Coordinates of N, CA and C in Angstrom, one line a residue:
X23 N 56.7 -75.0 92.8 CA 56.8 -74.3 91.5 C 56.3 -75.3 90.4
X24 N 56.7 -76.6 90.6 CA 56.1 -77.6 89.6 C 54.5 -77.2 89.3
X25 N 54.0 -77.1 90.4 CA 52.5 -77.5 90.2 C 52.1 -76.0 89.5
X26 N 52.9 -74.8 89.8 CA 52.2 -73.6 88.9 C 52.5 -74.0 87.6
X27 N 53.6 -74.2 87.3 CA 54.1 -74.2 85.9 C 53.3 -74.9 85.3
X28 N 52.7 -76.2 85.7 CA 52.0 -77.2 85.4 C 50.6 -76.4 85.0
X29 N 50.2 -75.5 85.9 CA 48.9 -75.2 85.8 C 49.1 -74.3 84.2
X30 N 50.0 -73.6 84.1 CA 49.6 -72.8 82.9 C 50.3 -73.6 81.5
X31 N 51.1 -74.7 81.6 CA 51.5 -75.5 80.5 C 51.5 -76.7 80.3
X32 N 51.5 -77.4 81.5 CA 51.7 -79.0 81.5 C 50.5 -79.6 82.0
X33 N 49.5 -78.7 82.2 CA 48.3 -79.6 81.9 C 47.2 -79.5 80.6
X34 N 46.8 -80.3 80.3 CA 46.1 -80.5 79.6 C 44.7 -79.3 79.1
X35 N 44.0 -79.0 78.6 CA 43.0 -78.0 78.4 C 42.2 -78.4 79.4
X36 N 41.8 -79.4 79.3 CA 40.3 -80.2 79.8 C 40.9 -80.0 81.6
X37 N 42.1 -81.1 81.7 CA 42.5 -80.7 83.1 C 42.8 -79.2 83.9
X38 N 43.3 -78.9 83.0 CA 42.8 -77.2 83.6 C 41.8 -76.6 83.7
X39 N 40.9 -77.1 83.0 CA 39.0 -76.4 83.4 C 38.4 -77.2 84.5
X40 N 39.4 -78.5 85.1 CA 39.0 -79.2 85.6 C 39.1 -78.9 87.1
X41 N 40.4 -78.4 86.5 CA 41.0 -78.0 88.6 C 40.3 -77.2 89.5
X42 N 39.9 -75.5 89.0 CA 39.2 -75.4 90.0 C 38.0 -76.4 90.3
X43 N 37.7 -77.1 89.8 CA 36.1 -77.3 90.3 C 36.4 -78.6 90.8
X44 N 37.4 -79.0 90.7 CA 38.0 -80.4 91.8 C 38.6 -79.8 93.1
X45 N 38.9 -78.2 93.0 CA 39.5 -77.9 94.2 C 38.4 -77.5 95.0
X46 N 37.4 -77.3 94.5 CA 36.3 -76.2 95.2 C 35.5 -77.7 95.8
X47 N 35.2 -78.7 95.5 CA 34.8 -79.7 95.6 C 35.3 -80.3 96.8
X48 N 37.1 -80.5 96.5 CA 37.4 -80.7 97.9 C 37.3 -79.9 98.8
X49 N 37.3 -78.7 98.8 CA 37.5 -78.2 100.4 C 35.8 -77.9 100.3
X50 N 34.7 -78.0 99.5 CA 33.5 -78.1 100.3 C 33.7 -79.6 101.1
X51 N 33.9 -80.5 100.7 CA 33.8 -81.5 101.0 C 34.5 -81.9 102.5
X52 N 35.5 -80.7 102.9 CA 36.2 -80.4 104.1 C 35.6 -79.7 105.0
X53 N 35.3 -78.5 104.7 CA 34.1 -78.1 104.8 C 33.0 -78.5 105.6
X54 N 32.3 -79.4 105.0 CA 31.2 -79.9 105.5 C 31.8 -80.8 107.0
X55 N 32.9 -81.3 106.6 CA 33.3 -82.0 107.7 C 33.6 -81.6 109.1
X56 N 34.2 -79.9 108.6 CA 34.4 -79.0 110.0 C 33.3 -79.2 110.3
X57 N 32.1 -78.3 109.7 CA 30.6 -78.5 110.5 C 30.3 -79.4 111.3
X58 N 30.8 -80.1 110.6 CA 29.9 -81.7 112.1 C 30.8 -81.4 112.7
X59 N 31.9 -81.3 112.8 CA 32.9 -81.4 114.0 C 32.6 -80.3 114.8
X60 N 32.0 -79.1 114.6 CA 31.7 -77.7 115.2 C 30.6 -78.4 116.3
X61 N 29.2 -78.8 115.3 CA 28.4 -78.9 115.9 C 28.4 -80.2 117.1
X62 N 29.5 -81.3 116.9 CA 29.6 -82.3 117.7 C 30.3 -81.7 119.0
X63 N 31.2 -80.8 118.5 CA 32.0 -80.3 119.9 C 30.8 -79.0 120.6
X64 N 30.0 -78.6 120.2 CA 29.1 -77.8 120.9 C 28.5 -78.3 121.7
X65 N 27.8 -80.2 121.2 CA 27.1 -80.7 121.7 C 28.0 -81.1 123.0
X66 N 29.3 -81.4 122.9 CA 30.0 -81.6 124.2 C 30.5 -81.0 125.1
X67 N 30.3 -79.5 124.7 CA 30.8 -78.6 125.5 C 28.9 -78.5 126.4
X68 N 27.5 -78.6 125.7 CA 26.9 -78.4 126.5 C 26.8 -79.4 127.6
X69 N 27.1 -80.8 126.8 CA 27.1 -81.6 127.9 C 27.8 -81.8 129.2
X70 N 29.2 -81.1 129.3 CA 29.8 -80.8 130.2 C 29.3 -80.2 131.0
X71 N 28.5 -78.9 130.4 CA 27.8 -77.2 131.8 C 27.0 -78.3 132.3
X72 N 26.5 -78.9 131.7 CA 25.0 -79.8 132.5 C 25.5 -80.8 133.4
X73 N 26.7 -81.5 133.3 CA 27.3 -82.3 134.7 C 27.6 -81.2 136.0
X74 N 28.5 -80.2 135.2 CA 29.0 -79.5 136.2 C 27.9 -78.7 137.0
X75 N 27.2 -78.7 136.0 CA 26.0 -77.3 137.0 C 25.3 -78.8 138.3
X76 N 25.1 -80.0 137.8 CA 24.3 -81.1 138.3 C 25.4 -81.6 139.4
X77 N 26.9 -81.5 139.5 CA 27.6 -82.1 140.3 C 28.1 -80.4 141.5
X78 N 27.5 -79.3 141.3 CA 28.5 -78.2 141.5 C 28.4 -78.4 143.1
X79 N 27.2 -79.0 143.9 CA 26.7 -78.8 144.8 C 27.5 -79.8 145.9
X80 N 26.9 -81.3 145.3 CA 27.2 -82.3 145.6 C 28.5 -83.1 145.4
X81 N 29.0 -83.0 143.9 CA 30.5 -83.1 144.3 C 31.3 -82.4 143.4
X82 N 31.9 -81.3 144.2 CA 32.8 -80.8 143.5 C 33.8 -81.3 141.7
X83 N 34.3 -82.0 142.8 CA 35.7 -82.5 142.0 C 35.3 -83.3 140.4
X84 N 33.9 -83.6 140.2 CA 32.8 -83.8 139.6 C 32.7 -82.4 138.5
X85 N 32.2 -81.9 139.2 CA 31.8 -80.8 138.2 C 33.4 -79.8 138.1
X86 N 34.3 -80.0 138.5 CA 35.4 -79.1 137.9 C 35.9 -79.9 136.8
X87 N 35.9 -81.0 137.1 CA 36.9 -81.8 135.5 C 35.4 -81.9 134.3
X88 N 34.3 -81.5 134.6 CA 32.9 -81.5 133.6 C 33.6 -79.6 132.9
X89 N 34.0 -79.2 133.9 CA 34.4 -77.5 133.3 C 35.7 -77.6 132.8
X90 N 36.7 -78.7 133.3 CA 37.9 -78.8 132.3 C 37.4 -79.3 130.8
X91 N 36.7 -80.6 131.1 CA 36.6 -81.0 129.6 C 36.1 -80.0 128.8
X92 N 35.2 -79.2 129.4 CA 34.2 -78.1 128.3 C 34.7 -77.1 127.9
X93 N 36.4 -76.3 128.8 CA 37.5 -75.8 128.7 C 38.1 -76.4 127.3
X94 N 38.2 -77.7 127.3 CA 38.9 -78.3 126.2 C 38.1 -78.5 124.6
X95 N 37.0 -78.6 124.7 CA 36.2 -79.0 123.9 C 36.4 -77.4 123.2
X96 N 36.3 -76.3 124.3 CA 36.0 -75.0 123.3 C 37.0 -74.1 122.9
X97 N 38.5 -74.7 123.5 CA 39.3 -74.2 122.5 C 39.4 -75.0 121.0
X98 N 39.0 -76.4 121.1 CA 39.0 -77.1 120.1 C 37.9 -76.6 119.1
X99 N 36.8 -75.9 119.1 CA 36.1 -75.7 118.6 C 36.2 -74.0 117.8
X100 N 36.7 -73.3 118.6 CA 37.4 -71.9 118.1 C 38.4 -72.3 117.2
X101 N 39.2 -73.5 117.1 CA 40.3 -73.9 116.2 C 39.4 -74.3 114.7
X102 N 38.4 -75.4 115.0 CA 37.6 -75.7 114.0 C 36.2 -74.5 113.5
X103 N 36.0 -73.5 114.4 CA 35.5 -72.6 113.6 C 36.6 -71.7 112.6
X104 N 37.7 -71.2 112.9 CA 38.9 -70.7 112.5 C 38.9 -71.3 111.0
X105 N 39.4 -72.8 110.9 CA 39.3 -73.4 110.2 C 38.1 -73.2 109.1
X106 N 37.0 -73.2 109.6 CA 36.2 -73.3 108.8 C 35.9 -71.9 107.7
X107 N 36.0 -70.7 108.9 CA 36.5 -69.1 108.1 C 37.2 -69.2 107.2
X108 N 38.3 -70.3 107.1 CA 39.6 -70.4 106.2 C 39.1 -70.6 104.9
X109 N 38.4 -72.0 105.1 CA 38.0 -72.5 104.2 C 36.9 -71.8 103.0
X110 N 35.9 -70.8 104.0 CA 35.3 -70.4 103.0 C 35.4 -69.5 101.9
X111 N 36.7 -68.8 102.8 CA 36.8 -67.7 101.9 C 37.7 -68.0 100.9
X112 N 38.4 -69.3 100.7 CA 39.4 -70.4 100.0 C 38.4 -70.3 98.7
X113 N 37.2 -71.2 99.2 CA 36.3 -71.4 98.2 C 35.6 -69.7 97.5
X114 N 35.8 -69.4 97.9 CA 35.0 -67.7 97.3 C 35.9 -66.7 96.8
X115 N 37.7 -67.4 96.8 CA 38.3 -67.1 95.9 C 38.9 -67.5 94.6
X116 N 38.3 -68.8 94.9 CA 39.1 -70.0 93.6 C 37.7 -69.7 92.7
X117 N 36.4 -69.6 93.2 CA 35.2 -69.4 92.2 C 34.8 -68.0 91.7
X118 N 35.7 -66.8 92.3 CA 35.8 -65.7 91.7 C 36.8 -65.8 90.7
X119 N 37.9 -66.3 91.1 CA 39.2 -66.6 89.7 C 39.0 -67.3 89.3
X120 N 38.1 -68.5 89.1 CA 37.4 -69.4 88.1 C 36.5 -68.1 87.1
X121 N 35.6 -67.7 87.4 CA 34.6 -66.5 86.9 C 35.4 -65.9 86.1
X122 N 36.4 -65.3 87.0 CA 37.3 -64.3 85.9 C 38.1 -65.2 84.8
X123 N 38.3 -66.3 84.9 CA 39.4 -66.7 83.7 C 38.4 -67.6 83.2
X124 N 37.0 -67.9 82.8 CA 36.3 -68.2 82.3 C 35.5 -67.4 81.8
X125 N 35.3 -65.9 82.3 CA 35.0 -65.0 81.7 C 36.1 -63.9 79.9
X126 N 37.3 -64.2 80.6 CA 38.3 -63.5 80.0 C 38.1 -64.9 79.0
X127 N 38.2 -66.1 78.9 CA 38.3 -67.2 77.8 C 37.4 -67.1 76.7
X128 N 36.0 -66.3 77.6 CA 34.3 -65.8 76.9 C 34.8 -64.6 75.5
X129 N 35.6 -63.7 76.2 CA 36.3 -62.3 75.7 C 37.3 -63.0 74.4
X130 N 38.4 -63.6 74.7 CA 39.0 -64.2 73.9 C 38.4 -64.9 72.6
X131 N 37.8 -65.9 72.9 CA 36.1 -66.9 71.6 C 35.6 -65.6 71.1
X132 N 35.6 -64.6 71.8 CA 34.5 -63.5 70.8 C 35.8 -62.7 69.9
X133 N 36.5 -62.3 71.0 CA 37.6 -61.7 70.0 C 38.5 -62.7 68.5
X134 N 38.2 -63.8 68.7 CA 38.7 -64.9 67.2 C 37.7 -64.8 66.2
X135 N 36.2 -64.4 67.2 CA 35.3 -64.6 66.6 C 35.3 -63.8 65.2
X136 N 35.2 -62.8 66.1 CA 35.1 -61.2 65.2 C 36.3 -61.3 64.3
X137 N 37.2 -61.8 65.0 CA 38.8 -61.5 63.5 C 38.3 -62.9 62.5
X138 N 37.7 -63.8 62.6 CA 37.6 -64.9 61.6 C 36.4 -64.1 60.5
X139 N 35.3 -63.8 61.5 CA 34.2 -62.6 60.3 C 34.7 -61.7 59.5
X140 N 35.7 -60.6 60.0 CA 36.2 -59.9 59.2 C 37.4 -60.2 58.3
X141 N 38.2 -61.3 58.6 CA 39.0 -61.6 57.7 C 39.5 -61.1 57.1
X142 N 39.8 -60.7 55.5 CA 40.8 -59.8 55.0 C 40.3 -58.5 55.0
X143 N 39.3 -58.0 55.8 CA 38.4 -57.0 55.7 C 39.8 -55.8 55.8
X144 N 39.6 -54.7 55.2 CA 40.2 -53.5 55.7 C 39.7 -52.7 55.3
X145 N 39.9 -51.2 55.7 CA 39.4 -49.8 55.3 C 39.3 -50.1 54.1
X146 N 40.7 -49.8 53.3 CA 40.6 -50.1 52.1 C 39.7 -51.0 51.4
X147 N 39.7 -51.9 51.6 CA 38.2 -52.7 50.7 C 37.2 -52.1 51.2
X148 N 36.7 -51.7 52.3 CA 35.2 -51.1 52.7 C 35.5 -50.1 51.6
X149 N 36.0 -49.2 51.5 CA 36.4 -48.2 51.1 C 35.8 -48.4 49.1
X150 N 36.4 -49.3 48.5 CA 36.0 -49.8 47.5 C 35.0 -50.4 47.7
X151 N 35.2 -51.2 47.8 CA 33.2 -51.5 47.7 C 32.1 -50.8 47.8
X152 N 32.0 -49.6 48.7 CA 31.2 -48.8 48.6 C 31.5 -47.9 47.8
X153 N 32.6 -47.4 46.6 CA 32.8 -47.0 45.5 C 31.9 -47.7 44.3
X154 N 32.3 -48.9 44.6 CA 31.2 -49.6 43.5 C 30.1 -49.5 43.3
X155 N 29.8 -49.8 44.8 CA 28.1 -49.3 44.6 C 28.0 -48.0 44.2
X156 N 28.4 -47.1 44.7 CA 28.1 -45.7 43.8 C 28.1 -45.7 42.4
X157 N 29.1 -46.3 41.7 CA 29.1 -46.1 41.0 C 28.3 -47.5 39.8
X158 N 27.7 -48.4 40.8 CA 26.7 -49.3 39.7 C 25.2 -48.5 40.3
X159 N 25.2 -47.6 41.4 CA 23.8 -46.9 41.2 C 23.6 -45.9 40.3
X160 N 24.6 -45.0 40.1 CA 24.6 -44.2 39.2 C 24.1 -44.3 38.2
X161 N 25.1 -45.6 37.6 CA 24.8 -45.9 36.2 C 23.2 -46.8 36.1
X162 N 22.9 -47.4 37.0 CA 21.2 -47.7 37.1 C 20.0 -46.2 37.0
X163 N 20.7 -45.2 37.2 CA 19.8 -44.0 37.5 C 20.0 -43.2 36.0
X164 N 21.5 -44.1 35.6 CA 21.4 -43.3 33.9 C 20.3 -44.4 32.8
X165 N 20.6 -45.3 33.6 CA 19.7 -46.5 32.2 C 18.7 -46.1 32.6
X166 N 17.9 -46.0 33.9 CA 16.2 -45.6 33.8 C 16.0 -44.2 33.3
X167 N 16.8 -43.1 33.3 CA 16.4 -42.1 32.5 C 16.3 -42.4 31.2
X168 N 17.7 -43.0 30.3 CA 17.9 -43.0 29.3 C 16.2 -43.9 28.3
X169 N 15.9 -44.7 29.6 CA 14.7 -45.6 28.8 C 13.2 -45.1 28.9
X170 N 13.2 -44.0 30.0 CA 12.1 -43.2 30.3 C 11.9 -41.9 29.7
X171 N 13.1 -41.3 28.8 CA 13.2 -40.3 27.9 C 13.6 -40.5 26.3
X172 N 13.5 -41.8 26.2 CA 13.9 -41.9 24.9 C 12.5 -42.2 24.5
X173 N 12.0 -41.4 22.7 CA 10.9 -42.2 22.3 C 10.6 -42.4 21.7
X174 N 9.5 -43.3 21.3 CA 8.9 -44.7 20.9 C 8.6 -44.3 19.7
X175 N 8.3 -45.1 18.6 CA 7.4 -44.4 17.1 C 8.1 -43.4 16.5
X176 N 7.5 -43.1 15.4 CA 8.0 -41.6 14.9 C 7.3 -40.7 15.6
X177 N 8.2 -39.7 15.7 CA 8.1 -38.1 15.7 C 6.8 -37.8 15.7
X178 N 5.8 -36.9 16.7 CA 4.3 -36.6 16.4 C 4.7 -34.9 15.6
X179 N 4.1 -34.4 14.8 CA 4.0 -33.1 14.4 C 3.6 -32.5 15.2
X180 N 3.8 -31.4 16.0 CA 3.2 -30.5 16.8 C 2.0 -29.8 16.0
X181 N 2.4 -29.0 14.9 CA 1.8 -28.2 14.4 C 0.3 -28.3 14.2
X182 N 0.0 -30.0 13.5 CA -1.2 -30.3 13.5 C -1.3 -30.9 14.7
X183 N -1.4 -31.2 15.8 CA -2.0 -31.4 17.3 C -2.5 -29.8 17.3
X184 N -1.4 -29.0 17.0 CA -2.2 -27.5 17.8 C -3.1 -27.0 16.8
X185 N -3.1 -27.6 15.1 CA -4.4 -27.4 14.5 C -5.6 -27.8 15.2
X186 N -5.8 -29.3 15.7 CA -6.6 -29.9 15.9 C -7.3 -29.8 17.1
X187 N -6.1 -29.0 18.1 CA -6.6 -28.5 19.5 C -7.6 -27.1 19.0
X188 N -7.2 -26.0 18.2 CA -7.8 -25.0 17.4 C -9.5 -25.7 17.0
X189 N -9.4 -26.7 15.9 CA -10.5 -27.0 16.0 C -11.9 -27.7 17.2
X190 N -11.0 -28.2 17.9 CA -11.9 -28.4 19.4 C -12.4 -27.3 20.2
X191 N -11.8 -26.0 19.9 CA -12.3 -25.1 20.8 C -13.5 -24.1 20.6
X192 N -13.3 -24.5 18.9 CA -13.7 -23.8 18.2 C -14.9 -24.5 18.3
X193 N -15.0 -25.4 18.1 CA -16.7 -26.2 18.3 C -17.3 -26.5 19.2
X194 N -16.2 -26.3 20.6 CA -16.8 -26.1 22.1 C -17.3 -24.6 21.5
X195 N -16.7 -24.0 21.1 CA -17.7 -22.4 21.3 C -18.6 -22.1 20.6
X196 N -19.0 -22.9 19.4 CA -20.0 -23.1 18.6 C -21.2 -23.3 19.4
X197 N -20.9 -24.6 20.0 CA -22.0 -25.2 21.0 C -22.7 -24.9 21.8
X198 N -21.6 -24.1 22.5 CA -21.7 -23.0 23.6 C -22.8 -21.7 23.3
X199 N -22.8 -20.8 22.5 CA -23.6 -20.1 21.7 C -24.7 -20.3 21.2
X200 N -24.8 -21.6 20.8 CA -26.3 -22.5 19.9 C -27.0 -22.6 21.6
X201 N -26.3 -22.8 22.6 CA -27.1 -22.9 23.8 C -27.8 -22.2 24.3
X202 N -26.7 -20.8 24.7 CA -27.3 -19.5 25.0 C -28.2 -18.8 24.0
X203 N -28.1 -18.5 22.9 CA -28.9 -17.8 21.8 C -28.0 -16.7 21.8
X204 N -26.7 -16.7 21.7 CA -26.2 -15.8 21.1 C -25.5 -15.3 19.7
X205 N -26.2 -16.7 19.0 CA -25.2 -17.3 17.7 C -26.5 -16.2 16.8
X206 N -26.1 -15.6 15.7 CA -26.9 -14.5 14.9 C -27.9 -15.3 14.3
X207 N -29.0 -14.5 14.0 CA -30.5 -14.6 13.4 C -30.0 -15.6 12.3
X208 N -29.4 -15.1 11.5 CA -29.0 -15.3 9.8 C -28.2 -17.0 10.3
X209 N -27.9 -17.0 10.9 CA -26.9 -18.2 11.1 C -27.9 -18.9 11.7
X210 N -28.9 -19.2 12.8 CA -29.9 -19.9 13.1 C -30.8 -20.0 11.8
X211 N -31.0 -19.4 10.9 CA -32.0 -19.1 10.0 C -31.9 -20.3 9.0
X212 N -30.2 -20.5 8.6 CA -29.5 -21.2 7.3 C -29.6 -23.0 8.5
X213 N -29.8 -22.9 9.7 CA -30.0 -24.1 10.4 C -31.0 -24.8 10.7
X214 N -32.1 -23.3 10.4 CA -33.0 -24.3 10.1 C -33.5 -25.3 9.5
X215 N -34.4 -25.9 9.4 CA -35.0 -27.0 7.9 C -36.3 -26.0 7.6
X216 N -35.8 -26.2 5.8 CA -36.7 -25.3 5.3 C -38.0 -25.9 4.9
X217 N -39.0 -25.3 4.9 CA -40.7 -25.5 4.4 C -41.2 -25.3 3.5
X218 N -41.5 -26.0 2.9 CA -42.7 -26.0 1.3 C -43.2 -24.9 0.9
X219 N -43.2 -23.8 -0.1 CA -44.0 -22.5 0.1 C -45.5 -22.5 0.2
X220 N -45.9 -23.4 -0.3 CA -47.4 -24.4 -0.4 C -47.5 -24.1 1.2
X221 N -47.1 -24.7 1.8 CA -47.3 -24.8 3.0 C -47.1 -23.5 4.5
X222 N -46.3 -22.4 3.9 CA -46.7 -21.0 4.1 C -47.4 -20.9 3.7
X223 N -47.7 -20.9 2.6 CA -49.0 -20.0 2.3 C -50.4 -20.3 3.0
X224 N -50.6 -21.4 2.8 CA -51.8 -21.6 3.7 C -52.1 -20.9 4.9
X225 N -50.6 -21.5 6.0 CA -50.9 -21.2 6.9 C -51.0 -19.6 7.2
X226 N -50.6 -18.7 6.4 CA -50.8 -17.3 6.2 C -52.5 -17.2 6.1
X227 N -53.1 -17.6 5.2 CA -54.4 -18.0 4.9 C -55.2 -17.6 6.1
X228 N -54.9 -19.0 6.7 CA -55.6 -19.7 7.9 C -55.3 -18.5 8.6
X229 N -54.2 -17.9 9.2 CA -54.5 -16.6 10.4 C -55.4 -15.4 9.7
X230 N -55.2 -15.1 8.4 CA -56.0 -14.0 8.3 C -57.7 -14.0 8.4
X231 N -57.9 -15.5 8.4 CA -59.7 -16.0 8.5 C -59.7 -15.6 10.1
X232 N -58.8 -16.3 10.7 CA -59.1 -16.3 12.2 C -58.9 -14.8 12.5
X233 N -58.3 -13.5 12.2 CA -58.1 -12.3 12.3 C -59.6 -11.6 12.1
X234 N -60.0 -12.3 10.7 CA -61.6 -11.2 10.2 C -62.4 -11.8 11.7
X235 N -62.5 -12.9 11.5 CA -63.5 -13.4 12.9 C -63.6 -12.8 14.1
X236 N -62.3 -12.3 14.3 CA -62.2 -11.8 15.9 C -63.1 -10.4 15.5
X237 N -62.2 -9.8 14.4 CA -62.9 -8.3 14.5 C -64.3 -8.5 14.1
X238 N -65.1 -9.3 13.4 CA -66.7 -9.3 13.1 C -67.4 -9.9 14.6
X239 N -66.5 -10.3 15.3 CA -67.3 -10.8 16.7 C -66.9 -9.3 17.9
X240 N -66.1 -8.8 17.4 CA -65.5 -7.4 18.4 C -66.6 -6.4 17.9
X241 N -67.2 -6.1 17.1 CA -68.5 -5.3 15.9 C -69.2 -5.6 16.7
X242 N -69.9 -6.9 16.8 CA -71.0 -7.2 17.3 C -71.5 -6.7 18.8
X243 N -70.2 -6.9 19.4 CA -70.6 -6.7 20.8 C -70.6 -5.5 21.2
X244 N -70.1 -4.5 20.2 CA -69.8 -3.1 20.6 C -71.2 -2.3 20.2
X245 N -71.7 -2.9 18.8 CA -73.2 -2.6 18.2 C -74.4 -2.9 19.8
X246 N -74.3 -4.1 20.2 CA -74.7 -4.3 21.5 C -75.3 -3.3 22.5

């Protein structure tokens, strides 16, 4: 009873991570020792068959005490295989309950872990904090409106923009018209640039000479 009690209180941390792996240590280390002893008593059980087969002929009493010893050798050796069955499965339980209570210690470190991160965390504060932020994004969504619709300078007049749009359309359509030739005679007429009457008259002149000429050359040819 000492030594349980010990194991879960009266040893040390370090000596209790210590034990299995001082226990597993010894009995490999026993272990190993059956082995030779298996394989030493095999080797003398064969050496026995080989007297007794070599004496069976020639002398009896020779080869029966070669089959006693070999008798002896292999119950001794069914004892030390037995043994050695013992042993292993010793070791393949103390390293499975090692696994597990160094696994569960793994479980434990994570579970401190997580309560030391969350600390005074609760619903309730999650709870608020994500209230806040709603409510400092809100108020971020009212200051960018409020700075994106409020505006700058004085007041523009509508009235005169939509005068001034009036007069742009009106001189797009002016334009428009001077292009096509649909703007009136009388209105092309006053855009023209006007001429010297001096200088009508002449040229009135000048066609009526070139007019007589044609018809005194049209005479001629028809007298012909």
């Amino acid at each position: 009873m000492s030594g349980v009690w010990g194991w879960f209180g009266g040893q040390s941390a370090q000596s209790r991570k210590d034990t299995p792996k001082n226990a597993i240590l010894g009995l490999r280390s026993q272990l190993e020792m059956l082995q030779k002893r298996e394989r030493h008593l095999q080797n003398q059980m064969d050496e026995q068959d080989a007297i007794a087969r070599k004496n069976v002929s020639t002398n009896k009493n020779a080869a029966r005490a070669a089959l006693k010893r070999k008798k002896q050798h292999e119950h001794t050796l069914e004892q030390t295989s037995a043994q050695i069955a013992t042993l292993e499965q010793q070791i393949y339980s103390i390293e499975a309950a090692n696994i597990n209570r160094e696994t569960l210690a793994a479980m434990e470190r994570a579970g401190e872990a997580m309560k030391q991160i969350h600390g005074k965390l609760n619903i309730d504060k999650v709870d608020e904090t994500m209230e806040k932020l709603r409510e400092q994004h809100a108020l971020g969504e009212e200051i960018a409106q409020a700075i994106t619709s409020a505006p700058i300078g004085e007041p523009i007049d509508e009235t005169e923009l939509d005068d001034e749009l009036a007069e742009l359309e009106q001189e797009q359509l002016d334009n428009k018209m001077l292009k096509t030739g649909t703007v009136p005679v009388s209105d092309e007429i006053h855009r023209l640039p006007a001429q010297p009457n001096g200088e009508i008259k002449g040229k009135a002149h000048a066609e009526e000479e070139d007019e007589e000429e044609e018809l005194r050359k049209l005479q001629a040819e028809m007298a012909m």
